[in-house]
Short mmCIF file of C-alpha atoms in Angstrom, two decimals:
data_model
loop_
_atom_site.label_atom_id
_atom_site.label_comp_id
_atom_site.label_asym_id
_atom_site.label_seq_id
_atom_site.Cartn_x
_atom_site.Cartn_y
_atom_site.Cartn_z
CA MET B 789 79.40 -82.36 -69.24
CA VAL B 790 78.41 -80.10 -67.01
CA VAL B 791 77.53 -76.26 -67.39
CA ASP B 792 78.97 -74.44 -64.56
CA HIS B 793 77.04 -71.63 -62.75
CA LEU B 794 74.84 -71.67 -65.51
CA GLY B 795 76.65 -70.13 -68.43
CA LYS B 796 77.21 -66.99 -66.19
CA PRO B 797 74.28 -65.24 -67.04
CA PRO B 798 73.84 -62.00 -66.66
CA VAL B 799 72.32 -60.89 -63.55
CA GLY B 800 71.35 -57.15 -63.19
CA GLY B 801 71.59 -56.77 -67.28
CA GLY B 802 70.08 -56.03 -70.18
CA PRO B 803 66.58 -57.47 -71.36
CA GLY B 804 68.90 -58.27 -74.44
CA ASP B 805 72.01 -59.99 -72.21
CA ARG B 806 69.12 -62.21 -71.10
CA ALA B 807 68.34 -62.95 -74.49
CA ARG B 808 71.74 -63.96 -75.64
CA TRP B 809 73.17 -65.60 -72.68
CA ARG B 810 69.47 -67.71 -73.49
CA ARG B 811 70.27 -69.02 -76.76
CA LEU B 812 74.06 -69.27 -75.34
CA ILE B 813 72.40 -71.90 -72.75
CA ALA B 814 69.24 -73.30 -74.72
CA ALA B 815 72.16 -74.27 -77.57
CA ALA B 816 73.73 -75.86 -75.13
CA ALA B 817 70.10 -78.15 -73.46
CA ARG B 818 69.46 -79.62 -76.52
CA HIS B 819 72.06 -82.23 -76.15
CA PRO B 820 70.59 -83.80 -73.51
CA ARG B 821 73.93 -85.40 -71.92
CA VAL B 822 74.95 -81.53 -70.83
CA HIS B 823 73.40 -81.24 -67.14
CA ALA B 824 73.87 -77.58 -65.55
CA LYS B 825 74.80 -76.12 -62.04
CA LEU B 826 72.15 -73.97 -60.57
CA SER B 827 75.35 -71.93 -58.61
CA GLY B 828 76.86 -68.61 -58.49
CA LEU B 829 74.40 -66.87 -60.01
CA TYR B 830 75.58 -63.67 -58.94
CA ALA B 831 75.10 -60.01 -59.90
CA ALA B 832 76.96 -59.91 -63.24
CA SER B 833 78.68 -56.34 -62.41
CA GLY B 834 79.13 -55.11 -59.60
CA PRO B 835 79.53 -55.91 -55.15
CA LEU B 836 79.00 -60.10 -55.24
CA GLY B 837 76.71 -59.72 -53.18
CA SER B 838 74.42 -56.94 -54.78
CA TRP B 839 72.22 -59.40 -56.22
CA THR B 840 68.21 -59.77 -55.13
CA THR B 841 66.04 -63.45 -55.44
CA GLU B 842 63.77 -61.94 -58.43
CA GLU B 843 66.77 -61.11 -60.52
CA VAL B 844 67.96 -64.58 -60.32
CA ARG B 845 64.40 -65.88 -60.74
CA PRO B 846 64.47 -65.83 -64.00
CA PHE B 847 67.52 -67.40 -64.91
CA VAL B 848 66.40 -70.42 -62.69
CA GLU B 849 62.56 -70.54 -64.35
CA ASP B 850 64.15 -70.71 -67.75
CA ALA B 851 67.05 -73.04 -66.76
CA LEU B 852 64.36 -75.36 -65.21
CA GLU B 853 62.27 -75.31 -68.53
CA LEU B 854 64.97 -76.16 -70.79
CA PHE B 855 67.47 -78.48 -68.71
CA GLY B 856 64.29 -80.10 -66.47
CA PRO B 857 64.83 -80.33 -62.26
CA GLY B 858 66.61 -84.25 -63.91
CA ARG B 859 69.98 -82.40 -65.16
CA LEU B 860 69.94 -79.22 -63.58
CA MET B 861 71.58 -79.50 -60.03
CA TYR B 862 72.91 -77.37 -57.05
CA GLY B 863 75.92 -75.97 -56.26
CA GLY B 864 76.85 -74.68 -52.91
CA ASP B 865 79.37 -72.67 -54.42
CA TRP B 866 81.53 -72.03 -51.17
CA PRO B 867 83.34 -70.31 -50.87
CA VAL B 868 82.79 -67.77 -53.26
CA SER B 869 79.63 -66.86 -51.55
CA LEU B 870 80.78 -65.73 -48.95
CA LEU B 871 81.13 -63.07 -50.39
CA ALA B 872 77.51 -62.89 -52.55
CA GLY B 873 76.15 -62.55 -48.64
CA GLY B 874 77.17 -65.60 -47.50
CA TYR B 875 76.53 -69.33 -48.21
CA ALA B 876 72.34 -68.97 -45.95
CA ARG B 877 71.16 -65.67 -48.37
CA CYS B 878 72.05 -68.10 -51.51
CA TRP B 879 70.79 -71.85 -49.77
CA GLU B 880 67.55 -69.19 -48.65
CA ALA B 881 67.71 -68.43 -51.69
CA CYS B 882 67.48 -71.70 -53.30
CA LEU B 883 64.79 -72.58 -51.52
CA GLU B 884 62.46 -70.24 -52.17
CA LEU B 885 62.54 -70.24 -56.21
CA LEU B 886 62.35 -73.71 -56.71
CA SER B 887 59.83 -74.17 -53.90
CA PRO B 888 57.43 -74.26 -56.89
CA LEU B 889 58.84 -77.33 -58.21
CA SER B 890 56.68 -80.66 -57.06
CA PRO B 891 58.57 -82.75 -53.89
CA GLY B 892 60.28 -84.94 -56.73
CA ASP B 893 61.28 -82.37 -58.34
CA ARG B 894 62.76 -80.30 -56.67
CA ALA B 895 64.60 -83.25 -54.68
CA ALA B 896 65.39 -83.23 -58.27
CA VAL B 897 68.04 -80.16 -57.88
CA LEU B 898 68.97 -81.06 -54.37
CA GLY B 899 70.75 -83.65 -54.95
CA ALA B 900 69.31 -87.06 -56.85
CA ALA B 901 70.99 -84.80 -60.54
CA ALA B 902 74.21 -84.76 -59.70
CA ALA B 903 73.94 -87.49 -57.73
CA GLY B 904 72.77 -89.18 -61.72
CA PHE B 905 75.34 -87.46 -63.57
CA TYR B 906 77.82 -87.81 -60.83
CA ARG B 907 77.24 -91.49 -60.57
CA ILE B 908 76.69 -91.94 -56.97
CA ASP B 909 75.46 -94.62 -55.51
CA PRO B 910 71.83 -93.59 -53.54
CA ALA B 911 72.67 -96.58 -50.82
CA LEU B 912 76.16 -93.76 -49.91
CA LEU B 913 73.42 -91.41 -50.00
CA ALA B 914 71.42 -92.30 -47.40
CA ALA B 915 74.26 -93.88 -45.46
CA ALA B 916 75.97 -90.48 -44.94
CA HIS B 917 72.37 -88.27 -44.47
CA ASP B 918 72.10 -91.46 -41.82
CA ALA B 919 75.47 -90.94 -40.43
CA ALA B 920 75.10 -86.29 -39.96
CA ALA B 921 71.50 -86.58 -38.42
#
């Protein structure tokens, strides 16, 4: 199972909101076959584009701690991301949030975890990447 949008954490909410979300997502993470997707991490209230990287950071850090890079996968959330400041803004924030990770862990979140979960042959991914380059 994949928990989409990290279960919609309360970005921009109060500390009690985060604690409640963390308890719930931690319960899901205790099951080794449950994965989560880094996507849709926009403001919980107000305009979708009002989020900041710093508001999203604690939720991403929690997700990395609870799921690890091997069960956490990036999701582009297009076309909704267009309403949240644009795909480029979301992608750049994701790269910044993942920058403390090792190259291998970052690669896991940005593709390998999803490829494993969806059972996508790595050779097919490599061929598609080479064709696009």
